[in-house]
Amino acid sequence: QDSGKYKGMIEDCCCDYESVDSVNGEVLHPLLQELVTTPFFRYFKAKLWCDCPFWPDDGMCRLRDCSVCECPENEFPEPFKKPFRRGLSADDLMCQEGKPQAAVDRTLDSRAFRGWIETDNPWTNDDETDNGELTYVNLLLNPERYTGYAGSSARRIWDAVYSENCPKYASGEICQEKKVLYKLISGLHSSISIHIAADYLLDESTNKWGQNLELMYDRVLRYPDRVRNLYFTFLFVLRAMTKAADYLEQAEYDTGNNTEDLKTQSLVRQLLYNPKLQAACPLPFDEAKLWQGQSGPELKQQIQKQFRNISALMDCVGCEKCRLWGKLQVLGLGTALKILFSVDGQNQPSESPQLQRNEVIALVNLLNRLSESVKYVREQGPSIEKIMERQ
Ligand code: FAD
C-alpha cells in the first residue's frame, strides 16, 4: 500500500512513517484491540458529574448520543459484586444515567484491584485518590464516536485549550518542550476527529451510522500537520508504555477471572517486549533531550501547570460521552508525561514512577485509540484524499 505523502522520519521522533505503519498494522493494533476488551482494561473510573471551574453548565448533556451508560453492578466480574445484592431487575441492565441505583461499589478497588497504589498525578487536575462520586464505565459500551456535540460549547473548549494553554508555536520556535505540548494536544484532537468521522450518524431518521469521508478530509486529512501530530502523539505514548515496561509487566491485573487475567498479562507482555516493535522502532521518542537548558525545571513546572489546566477544561465538556473520552485520553497523556518526565526528575532511564490502576487503563486505551487513528489514516487516507481532491 502507498503510504502517501507521509514518508521518512517523523518530526521530532526517532522512527519513520513506514516502520510505524507496518508495526502498528501487524503487531500493535491487533494486540491493543484485544487488550482493551479484557475485564481489567474495559472498566474506567471517572468523575462524570463535575462542575466546570470556568463556565456555567450549558445543558448540552441532554443530547441523546451524548449520554454514557454506567455499569450496573451485575455487569462486573464475580468478585466485584456485593455479596448481599441479588435478584437484579431488567432495569438494572439498562443505561443507568443519573440513577442512584447505579451507584458504584466503592469497595471494588480494594477487593478486585489488589496491588495498586493510590497516588496523585501532578500533570492532571483530578485528584486520583479522591474516590467520591466516581462512576465505573464499560468503555466497550460507550465507544468514542459522533455525538452531535458541536457549536460554541465545543468550540470554546478547543479555543481555550489552544489559545490559553498551548498556542501554536511560531515556526522556528526554539522551545522544544512547548512544541511537544502543542503537538500532543493537536495529535489527540486529530484522533478524536478521526473517530467522529469514522463512526458518524449519517441519517438520523433511519439511525444509519457509517463513515463521513468529507468530515475526515475537512478536519484532518487536508492538514498534513494534523496527521503528523497524530503520529507524534502515538509515538510519544508508545514510548511511555515501553519505558514503563518492567513496571507494567509486574503489575497486578487481577479481576478474579484467572483465565482472563492471564490473557491480559500475556497481551501486555507481547505488546511491551515485542521483537518486531524493537526492530522497527526501538526508541519511539527520546525524552532525554528535553528540559536540558538552564530554565529546565522552571519550564517543566510551567508546562505541568498548563497541562493541568487542559485537564481541568475536560470538566467543561458539555457532552457526557465526549467528557468521558476527553478525561480518559487527557489522563492517558498525563500518565505518559508522568512516566517520561517524572516529578522529581530523579528517575533512572529505565525506571517508572508508581502508577494508579486508572492511569494504566487510560494509557492503554489512549494508545489503542491513537493506534486505530494511525491505521485509519494509513489505510483510508490516500483514497479519501483522492476522492475529495477530485471534487
Ligand atoms: P473542532 O474539531 O471543534 O476544531 C476547532 C478548531 O480547532 C478548528 O477550527 C481548527 O482551527 C482547530 N483544529 C482542529 N483540529 C485540529 C488539530 N488536529 N490540530 C490543531 N488544531 C486543530 N464530538 C463528538 O461528536 N464525539 C466525541 O467523542 C467528541 N469528543 C470531544 C472531546 C473533547 C475534549 C472536546 C473539546 C470536543 C469533543 N467533541 C466530540 C466535539 C468535536 O471535537 C468538535 O468540537 C465538533 O465536532 C465541532 O467541530 P468543528 O468543525 O467546529 O472543529
mmCIF file of N, CA, C and O in Angstrom, residues 316-378:
data_model
loop_
_atom_site.group_PDB
_atom_site.id
_atom_site.type_symbol
_atom_site.label_atom_id
_atom_site.label_comp_id
_atom_site.label_asym_id
_atom_site.label_seq_id
_atom_site.Cartn_x
_atom_site.Cartn_y
_atom_site.Cartn_z
ATOM 1 N N CYS A 316 -15.477 20.778 31.606
ATOM 2 C CA CYS A 316 -16.393 21.725 30.974
ATOM 3 C C CYS A 316 -16.948 21.193 29.666
ATOM 4 O O CYS A 316 -17.740 21.867 29.012
ATOM 5 N N VAL A 317 -16.511 20.014 29.271
ATOM 6 C CA VAL A 317 -17.029 19.435 28.030
ATOM 7 C C VAL A 317 -18.495 19.106 28.269
ATOM 8 O O VAL A 317 -18.830 18.337 29.160
ATOM 9 N N GLY A 318 -19.381 19.734 27.476
ATOM 10 C CA GLY A 318 -20.810 19.683 27.780
ATOM 11 C C GLY A 318 -21.530 18.442 27.319
ATOM 12 O O GLY A 318 -22.747 18.393 27.354
ATOM 13 N N CYS A 319 -20.839 17.442 26.857
ATOM 14 C CA CYS A 319 -21.483 16.188 26.434
ATOM 15 C C CYS A 319 -20.799 15.080 27.218
ATOM 16 O O CYS A 319 -19.572 14.985 27.232
ATOM 17 N N GLU A 320 -21.620 14.288 27.869
ATOM 18 C CA GLU A 320 -21.066 13.345 28.835
ATOM 19 C C GLU A 320 -20.086 12.340 28.215
ATOM 20 O O GLU A 320 -19.035 12.044 28.763
ATOM 21 N N LYS A 321 -20.481 11.810 27.056
ATOM 22 C CA LYS A 321 -19.615 10.796 26.441
ATOM 23 C C LYS A 321 -18.302 11.419 25.952
ATOM 24 O O LYS A 321 -17.241 10.812 26.056
ATOM 25 N N CYS A 322 -18.413 12.638 25.420
ATOM 26 C CA CYS A 322 -17.188 13.323 24.987
ATOM 27 C C CYS A 322 -16.312 13.618 26.205
ATOM 28 O O CYS A 322 -15.081 13.543 26.157
ATOM 29 N N ARG A 323 -16.978 13.961 27.308
ATOM 30 C CA ARG A 323 -16.235 14.266 28.536
ATOM 31 C C ARG A 323 -15.515 13.010 29.040
ATOM 32 O O ARG A 323 -14.364 13.057 29.458
ATOM 33 N N LEU A 324 -16.230 11.885 28.966
ATOM 34 C CA LEU A 324 -15.626 10.619 29.387
ATOM 35 C C LEU A 324 -14.340 10.357 28.606
ATOM 36 O O LEU A 324 -13.277 10.135 29.194
ATOM 37 N N TRP A 325 -14.445 10.417 27.265
ATOM 38 C CA TRP A 325 -13.260 10.114 26.448
ATOM 39 C C TRP A 325 -12.226 11.224 26.540
ATOM 40 O O TRP A 325 -11.027 10.971 26.477
ATOM 41 N N GLY A 326 -12.697 12.465 26.713
ATOM 42 C CA GLY A 326 -11.764 13.575 26.899
ATOM 43 C C GLY A 326 -10.961 13.373 28.176
ATOM 44 O O GLY A 326 -9.741 13.471 28.197
ATOM 45 N N LYS A 327 -11.658 13.018 29.242
ATOM 46 C CA LYS A 327 -10.980 12.827 30.529
ATOM 47 C C LYS A 327 -10.040 11.624 30.468
ATOM 48 O O LYS A 327 -8.913 11.679 30.955
ATOM 49 N N LEU A 328 -10.522 10.545 29.864
ATOM 50 C CA LEU A 328 -9.676 9.348 29.778
ATOM 51 C C LEU A 328 -8.400 9.645 28.994
ATOM 52 O O LEU A 328 -7.294 9.321 29.434
ATOM 53 N N GLN A 329 -8.567 10.297 27.850
ATOM 54 C CA GLN A 329 -7.397 10.486 26.997
ATOM 55 C C GLN A 329 -6.441 11.534 27.562
ATOM 56 O O GLN A 329 -5.226 11.404 27.430
ATOM 57 N N VAL A 330 -6.998 12.546 28.227
ATOM 58 C CA VAL A 330 -6.097 13.531 28.849
ATOM 59 C C VAL A 330 -5.372 12.884 30.043
ATOM 60 O O VAL A 330 -4.183 13.115 30.265
ATOM 61 N N LEU A 331 -6.081 12.012 30.767
ATOM 62 C CA LEU A 331 -5.391 11.289 31.845
ATOM 63 C C LEU A 331 -4.310 10.366 31.253
ATOM 64 O O LEU A 331 -3.213 10.245 31.804
ATOM 65 N N GLY A 332 -4.628 9.758 30.118
ATOM 66 C CA GLY A 332 -3.640 8.910 29.440
ATOM 67 C C GLY A 332 -2.399 9.711 29.059
ATOM 68 O O GLY A 332 -1.265 9.285 29.312
ATOM 69 N N LEU A 333 -2.625 10.908 28.506
ATOM 70 C CA LEU A 333 -1.473 11.763 28.147
ATOM 71 C C LEU A 333 -0.726 12.205 29.408
ATOM 72 O O LEU A 333 0.503 12.230 29.432
ATOM 73 N N GLY A 334 -1.497 12.543 30.444
ATOM 74 C CA GLY A 334 -0.880 12.957 31.710
ATOM 75 C C GLY A 334 -0.043 11.821 32.305
ATOM 76 O O GLY A 334 1.006 12.063 32.922
ATOM 77 N N THR A 335 -0.492 10.613 32.094
ATOM 78 C CA THR A 335 0.259 9.450 32.599
ATOM 79 C C THR A 335 1.541 9.258 31.792
ATOM 80 O O THR A 335 2.610 8.974 32.350
ATOM 81 N N ALA A 336 1.423 9.463 30.479
ATOM 82 C CA ALA A 336 2.625 9.363 29.637
ATOM 83 C C ALA A 336 3.630 10.443 30.050
ATOM 84 O O ALA A 336 4.833 10.179 30.187
ATOM 85 N N LEU A 337 3.124 11.658 30.311
ATOM 86 C CA LEU A 337 4.020 12.751 30.745
ATOM 87 C C LEU A 337 4.658 12.417 32.089
ATOM 88 O O LEU A 337 5.842 12.676 32.325
ATOM 89 N N LYS A 338 3.850 11.819 32.968
ATOM 90 C CA LYS A 338 4.365 11.458 34.299
ATOM 91 C C LYS A 338 5.478 10.400 34.173
ATOM 92 O O LYS A 338 6.510 10.484 34.846
ATOM 93 N N ILE A 339 5.260 9.433 33.292
ATOM 94 C CA ILE A 339 6.270 8.375 33.119
ATOM 95 C C ILE A 339 7.551 8.961 32.520
ATOM 96 O O ILE A 339 8.656 8.684 32.972
ATOM 97 N N LEU A 340 7.382 9.797 31.502
ATOM 98 C CA LEU A 340 8.565 10.286 30.793
ATOM 99 C C LEU A 340 9.276 11.420 31.536
ATOM 100 O O LEU A 340 10.488 11.561 31.439
ATOM 101 N N PHE A 341 8.505 12.220 32.253
ATOM 102 C CA PHE A 341 9.121 13.365 32.938
ATOM 103 C C PHE A 341 8.719 13.345 34.398
ATOM 104 O O PHE A 341 8.070 14.271 34.877
ATOM 105 N N SER A 342 9.100 12.325 35.058
ATOM 106 C CA SER A 342 8.690 12.135 36.438
ATOM 107 C C SER A 342 8.958 13.376 37.282
ATOM 108 O O SER A 342 9.948 14.062 37.083
ATOM 109 N N VAL A 343 8.058 13.610 38.237
ATOM 110 C CA VAL A 343 8.058 14.853 39.002
ATOM 111 C C VAL A 343 9.419 15.341 39.468
ATOM 112 O O VAL A 343 9.822 16.459 39.201
ATOM 113 N N ASP A 344 10.109 14.469 40.168
ATOM 114 C CA ASP A 344 11.355 14.917 40.779
ATOM 115 C C ASP A 344 12.538 14.842 39.811
ATOM 116 O O ASP A 344 13.620 15.327 40.102
ATOM 117 N N GLY A 345 12.314 14.191 38.681
ATOM 118 C CA GLY A 345 13.398 14.105 37.702
ATOM 119 C C GLY A 345 14.539 13.209 38.151
ATOM 120 O O GLY A 345 15.585 13.158 37.522
ATOM 121 N N GLN A 346 14.324 12.480 39.249
ATOM 122 C CA GLN A 346 15.404 11.649 39.776
ATOM 123 C C GLN A 346 15.427 10.239 39.161
ATOM 124 O O GLN A 346 16.299 9.453 39.432
ATOM 125 N N ASN A 347 14.448 9.955 38.357
ATOM 126 C CA ASN A 347 14.344 8.587 37.817
ATOM 127 C C ASN A 347 15.534 8.189 36.959
ATOM 128 O O ASN A 347 16.052 8.984 36.203
ATOM 129 N N GLN A 348 15.894 6.960 37.077
ATOM 130 C CA GLN A 348 16.877 6.414 36.157
ATOM 131 C C GLN A 348 16.125 6.166 34.849
ATOM 132 O O GLN A 348 14.916 5.994 34.860
ATOM 133 N N PRO A 349 16.862 6.106 33.732
ATOM 134 C CA PRO A 349 16.172 5.984 32.455
ATOM 135 C C PRO A 349 15.189 4.818 32.390
ATOM 136 O O PRO A 349 14.156 4.906 31.768
ATOM 137 N N SER A 350 15.476 3.722 33.030
ATOM 138 C CA SER A 350 14.610 2.547 32.870
ATOM 139 C C SER A 350 13.515 2.486 33.938
ATOM 140 O O SER A 350 12.689 1.596 33.922
ATOM 141 N N GLU A 351 13.550 3.422 34.870
ATOM 142 C CA GLU A 351 12.581 3.331 35.960
ATOM 143 C C GLU A 351 11.271 4.014 35.618
ATOM 144 O O GLU A 351 11.208 4.928 34.813
ATOM 145 N N SER A 352 10.214 3.561 36.292
ATOM 146 C CA SER A 352 8.927 4.199 36.086
ATOM 147 C C SER A 352 8.414 4.663 37.433
ATOM 148 O O SER A 352 8.630 4.006 38.444
ATOM 149 N N PRO A 353 7.695 5.793 37.466
ATOM 150 C CA PRO A 353 7.074 6.176 38.735
ATOM 151 C C PRO A 353 5.916 5.231 39.027
ATOM 152 O O PRO A 353 5.467 4.506 38.145
ATOM 153 N N GLN A 354 5.441 5.251 40.269
ATOM 154 C CA GLN A 354 4.285 4.447 40.640
ATOM 155 C C GLN A 354 3.067 4.931 39.873
ATOM 156 O O GLN A 354 2.866 6.134 39.733
ATOM 157 N N LEU A 355 2.292 4.002 39.402
ATOM 158 C CA LEU A 355 1.104 4.383 38.642
ATOM 159 C C LEU A 355 -0.137 3.843 39.321
ATOM 160 O O LEU A 355 -0.090 2.834 40.018
ATOM 161 N N GLN A 356 -1.250 4.522 39.068
ATOM 162 C CA GLN A 356 -2.537 4.032 39.558
ATOM 163 C C GLN A 356 -3.170 3.144 38.510
ATOM 164 O O GLN A 356 -2.957 3.346 37.312
ATOM 165 N N ARG A 357 -4.016 2.262 38.960
ATOM 166 C CA ARG A 357 -4.734 1.391 38.019
ATOM 167 C C ARG A 357 -5.427 2.207 36.918
ATOM 168 O O ARG A 357 -5.316 1.904 35.737
ATOM 169 N N ASN A 358 -6.150 3.245 37.333
ATOM 170 C CA ASN A 358 -6.901 4.048 36.363
ATOM 171 C C ASN A 358 -5.980 4.727 35.341
ATOM 172 O O ASN A 358 -6.353 4.915 34.194
ATOM 173 N N GLU A 359 -4.795 5.072 35.798
ATOM 174 C CA GLU A 359 -3.833 5.698 34.874
ATOM 175 C C GLU A 359 -3.387 4.693 33.813
ATOM 176 O O GLU A 359 -3.238 5.035 32.641
ATOM 177 N N VAL A 360 -3.172 3.460 34.253
ATOM 178 C CA VAL A 360 -2.714 2.436 33.312
ATOM 179 C C VAL A 360 -3.829 2.117 32.310
ATOM 180 O O VAL A 360 -3.595 1.956 31.110
ATOM 181 N N ILE A 361 -5.061 2.071 32.810
ATOM 182 C CA ILE A 361 -6.213 1.824 31.923
ATOM 183 C C ILE A 361 -6.338 2.958 30.904
ATOM 184 O O ILE A 361 -6.553 2.727 29.713
ATOM 185 N N ALA A 362 -6.172 4.185 31.381
ATOM 186 C CA ALA A 362 -6.256 5.347 30.476
ATOM 187 C C ALA A 362 -5.129 5.307 29.437
ATOM 188 O O ALA A 362 -5.362 5.534 28.248
ATOM 189 N N LEU A 363 -3.939 4.970 29.886
ATOM 190 C CA LEU A 363 -2.779 4.934 28.988
ATOM 191 C C LEU A 363 -2.991 3.926 27.855
ATOM 192 O O LEU A 363 -2.779 4.230 26.680
ATOM 193 N N VAL A 364 -3.437 2.738 28.223
ATOM 194 C CA VAL A 364 -3.608 1.676 27.226
ATOM 195 C C VAL A 364 -4.768 2.004 26.278
ATOM 196 O O VAL A 364 -4.667 1.822 25.058
ATOM 197 N N ASN A 365 -5.857 2.519 26.824
ATOM 198 C CA ASN A 365 -6.982 2.858 25.957
ATOM 199 C C ASN A 365 -6.654 4.035 25.043
ATOM 200 O O ASN A 365 -7.091 4.072 23.892
ATOM 201 N N LEU A 366 -5.876 4.980 25.552
ATOM 202 C CA LEU A 366 -5.445 6.085 24.691
ATOM 203 C C LEU A 366 -4.567 5.547 23.559
ATOM 204 O O LEU A 366 -4.758 5.898 22.393
ATOM 205 N N LEU A 367 -3.618 4.693 23.906
ATOM 206 C CA LEU A 367 -2.732 4.144 22.876
ATOM 207 C C LEU A 367 -3.552 3.395 21.821
ATOM 208 O O LEU A 367 -3.288 3.495 20.622
ATOM 209 N N ASN A 368 -4.565 2.686 22.269
ATOM 210 C CA ASN A 368 -5.418 1.969 21.320
ATOM 211 C C ASN A 368 -6.145 2.933 20.387
ATOM 212 O O ASN A 368 -6.224 2.710 19.190
ATOM 213 N N ARG A 369 -6.681 4.008 20.944
ATOM 214 C CA ARG A 369 -7.385 4.997 20.101
ATOM 215 C C ARG A 369 -6.433 5.588 19.053
ATOM 216 O O ARG A 369 -6.776 5.757 17.898
ATOM 217 N N LEU A 370 -5.217 5.930 19.507
ATOM 218 C CA LEU A 370 -4.249 6.534 18.587
ATOM 219 C C LEU A 370 -3.833 5.527 17.519
ATOM 220 O O LEU A 370 -3.693 5.865 16.337
ATOM 221 N N SER A 371 -3.678 4.282 17.946
ATOM 222 C CA SER A 371 -3.293 3.225 17.003
ATOM 223 C C SER A 371 -4.392 3.029 15.955
ATOM 224 O O SER A 371 -4.113 2.869 14.759
ATOM 225 N N GLU A 372 -5.652 3.097 16.376
ATOM 226 C CA GLU A 372 -6.764 2.997 15.423
ATOM 227 C C GLU A 372 -6.720 4.144 14.427
ATOM 228 O O GLU A 372 -6.919 3.951 13.234
ATOM 229 N N SER A 373 -6.464 5.352 14.948
ATOM 230 C CA SER A 373 -6.438 6.527 14.065
ATOM 231 C C SER A 373 -5.290 6.434 13.060
ATOM 232 O O SER A 373 -5.465 6.743 11.880
ATOM 233 N N VAL A 374 -4.129 6.007 13.546
ATOM 234 C CA VAL A 374 -2.970 5.889 12.644
ATOM 235 C C VAL A 374 -3.279 4.851 11.558
ATOM 236 O O VAL A 374 -3.015 5.076 10.368
ATOM 237 N N LYS A 375 -3.883 3.743 11.950
ATOM 238 C CA LYS A 375 -4.225 2.693 10.982
ATOM 239 C C LYS A 375 -5.240 3.230 9.963
ATOM 240 O O LYS A 375 -5.134 2.985 8.769
ATOM 241 N N TYR A 376 -6.177 3.983 10.458
ATOM 242 C CA TYR A 376 -7.212 4.534 9.584
ATOM 243 C C TYR A 376 -6.598 5.474 8.543
ATOM 244 O O TYR A 376 -6.879 5.379 7.347
ATOM 245 N N VAL A 377 -5.764 6.375 9.035
ATOM 246 C CA VAL A 377 -5.128 7.349 8.137
ATOM 247 C C VAL A 377 -4.261 6.638 7.099
ATOM 248 O O VAL A 377 -4.252 6.980 5.910
ATOM 249 N N ARG A 378 -3.568 5.630 7.544
ATOM 250 C CA ARG A 378 -2.662 4.896 6.645
ATOM 251 C C ARG A 378 -3.452 4.132 5.567
ATOM 252 O O ARG A 378 -3.117 4.160 4.395
#
